[in-house]
Amino acid sequence: MRYLLCWLASLLPLAAMSAETAAQDHPIAIVIHGGAGTISRKDMPPQLEAEYRATLKQALEAGYAVLKRGGASLDAVQAAIRVMEDSPLFNAGKGAVFDHAGKNELDASLMDGATLKAGAVAAVQHIKNPIDLARLVMDKTPHVLLVGEGAEEFAKAQGMPLMPASYFYTQRRWDELQQALKDEGGKAGSREIHPGISGRHYGTVGAVALDRQGRLAAGTSTGGLTNKYYGRVGDSPIIGAGTYADDRSCGASGTGTGEYFIRLGLTKAVCDLMLYKGLNVAQAADQLVMHDLVQLGGMDTGGVIAMDRDGHIAMPFNTEGMYRGYIDTAGKEAVFIYMDE
Ligand code: ASP
């Protein structure tokens, strides 16, 4: 009997190893968005459209390369988002929109579906890649969300360089703020008037990835809304609103009018419909974006990307367009901008 037990025990590591090998073979996939909004074909110069598509492709491929070499979904999400943060095309990192006070205030978060660990930063003004700082908050602190000065002090302590405000300046975003201020009759720098949230352009970026171990991760990064009140924080750094990941259901990242996403706990609601109600990822994402969000805020309020553990992808939006794309479990790559593609 003792020999039999010893023999069985000697087999255990083998069994564990083959389970691990099997886990390493899980299909991989990535889905990203670069914001939803009034994006119409007739107003889009062909050159700009080509640049958007190329950068979406570059972001997808940066994330996918991580997954392909067996890297973690969290690292893939960061890699994809970093590309979009570094591009002036998107409202995240360089190219972020200006708030009512004429400043760039950035928000970002990411979440690990395997452990439910999460990290986020809000209202930072000098961080080149807020998604990387969110990761450090997750990995190096017992906290989930750091804001403003405290977040930047933490970044400095972690050896992250702080960027001058001028790094984030782009003429296009400045002009958008001027237009928004003109529409409401205010001027940049004033904190007196309660600004209206203008425009229906959301350039927020996000990613959801599935790695060889079957782990989901999601992340989101944004400059928020043009002409937002100084100090306003949207849904993007709020876990459960703009970002959520749970290996038992899905990973999700949103873009749109953050206030509605916060009030609906939108990304977690997508996951919960799957977990507790048995909906599939397409049904769950649709329910939130095409029904609940529309009911609360009307059309043009945003969209979401979501992916389940088998790599099924959903990308519903109630706006005219949404910059989006994926590389699916079959390795098929696609990027889209408009509703009709
Ligand atoms: N959801 C973001 C916010 O409200 C904006 C966006 O998606 O572009 O801050």
Coordinates of C-alpha atoms and ligand atoms in Angstrom, one line a residue:
M1 CA 0.0 0.0 0.0
R2 CA 2.8 2.4 1.0
Y3 CA 4.5 1.7 -2.3
L4 CA 1.3 2.3 -4.2
L5 CA 0.9 5.7 -2.5
C6 CA 4.5 6.6 -3.3
W7 CA 4.0 5.6 -6.9
L8 CA 0.9 7.7 -7.1
A9 CA 2.7 10.7 -5.4
S10 CA 5.5 10.4 -8.0
L11 CA 2.9 10.8 -10.7
L12 CA 1.4 13.9 -9.3
P13 CA 4.0 16.4 -10.5
L14 CA 3.6 14.9 -13.9
A15 CA -0.2 15.5 -13.8
A16 CA 0.3 19.0 -12.6
M17 CA 2.8 19.6 -15.4
S18 CA 0.6 18.4 -18.1
A19 CA -2.3 20.6 -16.7
E20 CA 0.1 23.5 -16.9
T21 CA 1.1 22.7 -20.4
A22 CA -2.5 22.5 -21.4
A23 CA -3.1 25.8 -19.8
Q24 CA -0.3 27.3 -21.8
D25 CA -2.1 26.3 -25.0
H26 CA -5.2 28.4 -24.4
P27 CA -6.3 30.3 -27.5
I28 CA -5.2 33.9 -27.4
A29 CA -7.0 37.0 -28.6
I30 CA -7.1 40.8 -28.2
V31 CA -9.7 43.5 -28.8
I32 CA -9.2 47.2 -28.6
H33 CA -11.1 50.5 -29.0
G34 CA -10.0 54.0 -29.6
G35 CA -13.2 55.8 -28.6
A36 CA -16.7 56.1 -29.9
G37 CA -18.6 59.2 -31.2
T38 CA -19.9 61.1 -34.1
I39 CA -17.4 59.7 -36.6
S40 CA -18.9 60.0 -40.1
R41 CA -17.3 58.9 -43.4
K42 CA -18.1 62.2 -45.1
D43 CA -16.2 64.3 -42.6
M44 CA -13.2 62.1 -42.4
P45 CA -10.2 63.0 -44.6
P46 CA -8.8 59.8 -46.2
Q47 CA -5.3 60.5 -44.9
L48 CA -6.6 60.8 -41.3
E49 CA -8.7 57.6 -41.7
A50 CA -5.6 55.7 -42.9
E51 CA -3.6 57.0 -39.9
Y52 CA -6.3 55.8 -37.5
R53 CA -6.5 52.4 -39.1
A54 CA -2.7 52.1 -39.1
T55 CA -2.4 53.0 -35.4
L56 CA -5.2 50.7 -34.4
K57 CA -3.3 47.9 -36.2
Q58 CA -0.1 48.8 -34.6
A59 CA -1.7 48.7 -31.1
L60 CA -3.3 45.4 -31.8
E61 CA -0.1 43.9 -33.0
A62 CA 1.9 45.2 -30.0
G63 CA -0.5 43.5 -27.7
Y64 CA -0.8 40.3 -29.7
A65 CA 3.1 40.0 -29.8
V66 CA 3.1 39.8 -26.0
L67 CA 0.4 37.1 -26.1
K68 CA 2.1 35.1 -28.8
R69 CA 5.3 34.8 -26.9
G70 CA 3.3 33.5 -23.9
G71 CA 3.2 36.8 -22.0
A72 CA 0.4 37.9 -19.6
S73 CA -2.8 39.4 -20.8
L74 CA -2.1 42.3 -18.4
D75 CA 1.1 43.1 -20.3
A76 CA -0.6 42.8 -23.6
V77 CA -3.3 45.3 -22.5
Q78 CA -0.6 47.7 -21.5
A79 CA 1.4 47.3 -24.7
A80 CA -1.7 48.0 -26.9
I81 CA -2.8 50.9 -24.8
R82 CA 0.7 52.4 -24.7
V83 CA 0.7 52.7 -28.5
M84 CA -2.6 54.6 -28.5
E85 CA -1.5 56.8 -25.6
D86 CA 1.7 57.8 -27.5
S87 CA -0.3 58.7 -30.6
P88 CA -1.8 62.2 -30.8
L89 CA -4.8 60.7 -32.6
F90 CA -6.5 59.4 -29.5
N91 CA -7.8 61.1 -26.4
A92 CA -5.3 59.5 -24.0
G93 CA -1.7 60.3 -23.1
K94 CA -0.4 62.7 -25.9
G95 CA -3.5 64.0 -27.7
A96 CA -5.7 64.1 -24.5
V97 CA -8.5 66.6 -24.5
F98 CA -8.4 69.9 -22.4
D99 CA -10.6 70.5 -19.4
H100 CA -12.4 73.8 -18.8
A101 CA -9.3 75.2 -17.1
G102 CA -7.2 74.5 -20.2
K103 CA -5.4 71.6 -18.6
N104 CA -4.9 67.9 -19.5
E105 CA -6.1 65.6 -16.7
L106 CA -5.6 62.0 -17.4
D107 CA -7.3 58.9 -16.1
A108 CA -6.5 55.2 -16.5
S109 CA -7.1 51.8 -15.0
L110 CA -6.5 48.1 -15.6
M111 CA -7.7 44.9 -14.1
D112 CA -6.6 41.2 -13.9
G113 CA -9.4 38.8 -14.4
A114 CA -7.5 35.9 -12.8
T115 CA -7.0 37.6 -9.4
L116 CA -9.5 40.5 -9.5
K117 CA -6.5 42.8 -8.7
A118 CA -6.8 46.2 -10.2
G119 CA -4.9 49.5 -10.4
A120 CA -6.0 53.0 -11.4
V121 CA -4.9 56.7 -11.5
A122 CA -7.1 59.8 -12.0
A123 CA -6.5 63.5 -12.7
V124 CA -2.8 63.1 -13.3
Q125 CA -1.2 65.9 -15.4
H126 CA 2.4 64.8 -16.1
I127 CA 2.3 61.1 -16.8
K128 CA 3.2 60.0 -20.3
N129 CA 1.6 56.6 -20.0
P130 CA -1.0 56.6 -17.3
I131 CA -1.7 52.9 -18.0
D132 CA 1.8 52.1 -16.8
L133 CA 1.2 54.0 -13.6
A134 CA -2.1 52.2 -13.1
R135 CA -0.1 48.9 -13.3
L136 CA 2.4 50.1 -10.7
V137 CA -0.5 51.1 -8.4
M138 CA -1.8 47.5 -8.8
D139 CA 1.6 45.8 -8.3
K140 CA 3.3 48.1 -5.8
T141 CA 0.7 49.4 -3.5
P142 CA -2.2 47.9 -1.4
H143 CA -4.5 50.4 -3.1
V144 CA -6.6 50.4 -6.2
L145 CA -6.9 54.1 -7.1
L146 CA -4.4 57.0 -6.6
V147 CA -5.3 60.6 -7.8
G148 CA -3.6 63.9 -8.6
E149 CA -0.5 64.9 -6.7
G150 CA -0.3 61.7 -4.7
A151 CA -0.4 59.6 -7.9
E152 CA 2.4 61.8 -9.4
E153 CA 4.5 61.6 -6.2
F154 CA 4.2 57.8 -6.3
A155 CA 5.2 57.8 -10.0
K156 CA 8.3 59.8 -9.1
A157 CA 9.2 57.5 -6.3
Q158 CA 8.9 54.6 -8.8
G159 CA 11.4 56.3 -11.1
M160 CA 8.8 57.3 -13.7
P161 CA 9.7 60.6 -15.4
L162 CA 7.2 63.4 -15.2
M163 CA 6.4 65.2 -18.4
P164 CA 5.9 69.0 -18.9
A165 CA 2.3 70.0 -19.6
S166 CA 3.5 71.0 -23.1
Y167 CA 4.1 67.4 -24.0
F168 CA 0.3 66.8 -24.0
Y169 CA -0.6 69.9 -26.1
T170 CA -2.0 69.3 -29.5
Q171 CA -3.5 72.1 -31.7
R172 CA -6.5 70.0 -32.6
R173 CA -7.5 69.4 -29.0
W174 CA -6.9 73.1 -28.1
D175 CA -9.1 74.2 -30.9
E176 CA -11.8 71.8 -29.7
L177 CA -11.7 73.4 -26.3
Q178 CA -11.9 76.9 -27.8
Q179 CA -14.9 75.8 -29.8
A180 CA -16.6 74.3 -26.8
L181 CA -15.9 77.5 -24.8
K182 CA -17.3 79.7 -27.5
D183 CA -20.5 77.5 -27.7
E184 CA -21.1 78.1 -24.0
G185 CA -19.7 81.7 -23.8
G186 CA -16.8 81.1 -21.4
K187 CA -13.0 81.3 -21.6
A188 CA -10.2 78.9 -20.9
G189 CA -8.7 79.2 -17.4
S190 CA -11.9 80.3 -15.8
R191 CA -13.1 78.0 -13.1
E192 CA -16.2 80.0 -12.4
I193 CA -18.7 78.7 -14.9
H194 CA -19.9 75.2 -14.6
P195 CA -19.0 73.9 -18.0
G196 CA -21.4 72.0 -20.1
I197 CA -19.9 68.7 -21.4
S198 CA -19.6 69.3 -25.0
G199 CA -19.2 67.3 -28.1
R200 CA -19.9 63.7 -28.9
H201 CA -16.4 62.6 -29.6
Y202 CA -14.9 60.2 -27.2
G203 CA -11.3 59.3 -28.0
T204 CA -10.7 57.1 -25.0
V205 CA -8.7 54.0 -25.6
G206 CA -9.1 50.5 -24.2
A207 CA -8.1 46.9 -24.6
V208 CA -9.1 43.4 -23.5
A209 CA -6.7 40.5 -23.9
L210 CA -6.8 36.7 -23.3
D211 CA -3.5 34.9 -22.8
R212 CA -2.1 31.4 -23.3
Q213 CA -3.1 30.6 -19.7
G214 CA -6.7 31.6 -20.3
R215 CA -6.4 34.8 -18.2
L216 CA -8.4 37.9 -19.2
A217 CA -7.3 41.4 -18.5
A218 CA -8.8 44.8 -19.4
G219 CA -7.6 48.4 -19.4
T220 CA -8.7 51.9 -20.3
S221 CA -7.0 55.2 -20.6
T222 CA -8.4 58.7 -21.3
G223 CA -8.1 62.4 -21.1
G224 CA -11.8 62.5 -20.3
L225 CA -14.3 64.9 -21.9
T226 CA -13.4 68.2 -23.6
N227 CA -14.3 71.1 -21.3
K228 CA -14.9 68.9 -18.3
Y229 CA -14.8 70.6 -15.0
Y230 CA -11.4 70.9 -13.4
G231 CA -11.0 67.8 -11.1
R232 CA -13.8 65.9 -12.8
V233 CA -13.1 62.1 -12.9
G234 CA -15.0 59.9 -15.4
D235 CA -15.6 56.2 -15.6
S236 CA -12.3 55.2 -17.2
P237 CA -10.4 54.8 -13.9
I238 CA -13.4 53.5 -12.0
I239 CA -13.2 49.7 -11.7
G240 CA -16.6 48.3 -12.6
A241 CA -17.6 51.4 -14.6
G242 CA -15.0 51.9 -17.4
T243 CA -13.0 48.8 -16.8
Y244 CA -13.6 45.3 -15.5
A245 CA -12.2 41.8 -15.9
D246 CA -13.2 38.5 -14.3
D247 CA -12.1 35.2 -15.7
R248 CA -15.4 33.7 -14.8
S249 CA -17.3 36.0 -17.2
C250 CA -15.5 38.6 -19.3
G251 CA -13.1 41.5 -19.7
A252 CA -14.6 44.8 -20.7
S253 CA -13.6 48.4 -21.4
G254 CA -15.9 51.3 -22.2
T255 CA -16.0 54.7 -23.9
G256 CA -18.6 57.3 -23.8
T257 CA -20.2 59.8 -21.4
G258 CA -18.5 58.5 -18.2
E259 CA -21.2 59.8 -15.8
Y260 CA -23.7 57.2 -17.2
F261 CA -21.1 54.4 -17.2
I262 CA -20.4 55.2 -13.5
R263 CA -24.1 55.2 -12.6
L264 CA -24.7 51.9 -14.4
G265 CA -21.5 50.3 -13.1
L266 CA -21.5 49.4 -16.8
T267 CA -18.5 47.1 -17.4
K268 CA -19.2 45.0 -14.2
A269 CA -22.8 44.8 -15.2
V270 CA -21.8 43.2 -18.5
C271 CA -19.7 40.6 -16.6
D272 CA -22.5 40.1 -14.0
L273 CA -25.2 39.4 -16.6
M274 CA -22.9 36.6 -17.9
L275 CA -22.0 35.2 -14.5
Y276 CA -25.4 35.4 -12.7
K277 CA -27.8 35.3 -15.6
G278 CA -26.0 33.1 -18.1
L279 CA -26.1 35.6 -21.0
N280 CA -23.4 35.3 -23.6
V281 CA -20.9 38.1 -24.1
A282 CA -22.8 39.6 -27.1
Q283 CA -26.1 39.6 -25.3
A284 CA -24.7 41.0 -22.1
A285 CA -22.8 43.9 -23.8
D286 CA -25.8 44.6 -26.0
Q287 CA -28.1 44.8 -23.0
L288 CA -26.0 47.5 -21.4
V289 CA -25.0 49.6 -24.4
M290 CA -28.0 49.4 -26.6
H291 CA -30.7 49.3 -23.9
D292 CA -29.6 50.4 -20.4
L293 CA -27.2 53.1 -21.5
V294 CA -29.7 54.4 -24.1
Q295 CA -32.5 54.4 -21.6
L296 CA -30.4 56.4 -19.1
G297 CA -28.6 58.9 -21.4
G298 CA -30.1 58.4 -24.9
M299 CA -28.3 57.6 -28.1
D300 CA -24.7 58.8 -28.7
T301 CA -23.6 57.9 -25.2
G302 CA -20.9 55.3 -26.0
G303 CA -19.8 51.8 -26.6
V304 CA -18.0 48.9 -25.0
I305 CA -15.6 46.1 -26.0
A306 CA -15.9 42.8 -24.2
M307 CA -14.4 39.3 -24.5
D308 CA -15.1 36.1 -22.7
R309 CA -12.7 33.3 -21.8
D310 CA -13.2 31.5 -25.0
G311 CA -12.3 34.6 -27.0
H312 CA -15.8 35.5 -28.1
I313 CA -15.8 39.2 -28.8
A314 CA -18.5 41.9 -28.6
M315 CA -18.1 45.6 -29.6
P316 CA -21.6 47.3 -29.5
F317 CA -21.9 51.1 -29.6
N318 CA -24.9 53.5 -29.9
T319 CA -22.9 56.2 -31.6
E320 CA -22.2 56.8 -35.3
G321 CA -18.9 55.1 -35.1
M322 CA -16.2 53.6 -32.8
Y323 CA -12.6 53.1 -33.5
R324 CA -12.1 49.4 -32.8
G325 CA -10.4 46.2 -33.8
Y326 CA -9.4 42.7 -32.8
I327 CA -7.1 39.8 -33.5
D328 CA -9.3 36.8 -32.7
T329 CA -8.5 33.2 -31.6
A330 CA -8.0 32.2 -35.2
G331 CA -5.4 34.9 -35.7
K332 CA -7.8 37.0 -37.9
E333 CA -7.1 40.7 -37.7
A334 CA -9.6 43.4 -38.4
V335 CA -10.0 47.1 -37.7
F336 CA -13.2 49.2 -38.1
I337 CA -14.3 52.8 -37.6
Y338 CA -17.9 53.2 -38.9
M339 CA -21.1 51.5 -38.0
D340 CA -21.7 49.9 -41.4
E341 CA -18.5 47.9 -41.6
Ligands
ASP1 N1 -15.5 57.8 -20.9 C1 -14.6 58.9 -20.9 C2 -14.9 59.8 -19.7 O1 -16.1 60.1 -19.5 C3 -14.6 59.6 -22.1 C4 -14.4 58.8 -23.4 O2 -14.8 57.7 -23.4 O3 -13.8 59.4 -24.3 O4 -14.1 60.3 -19.1

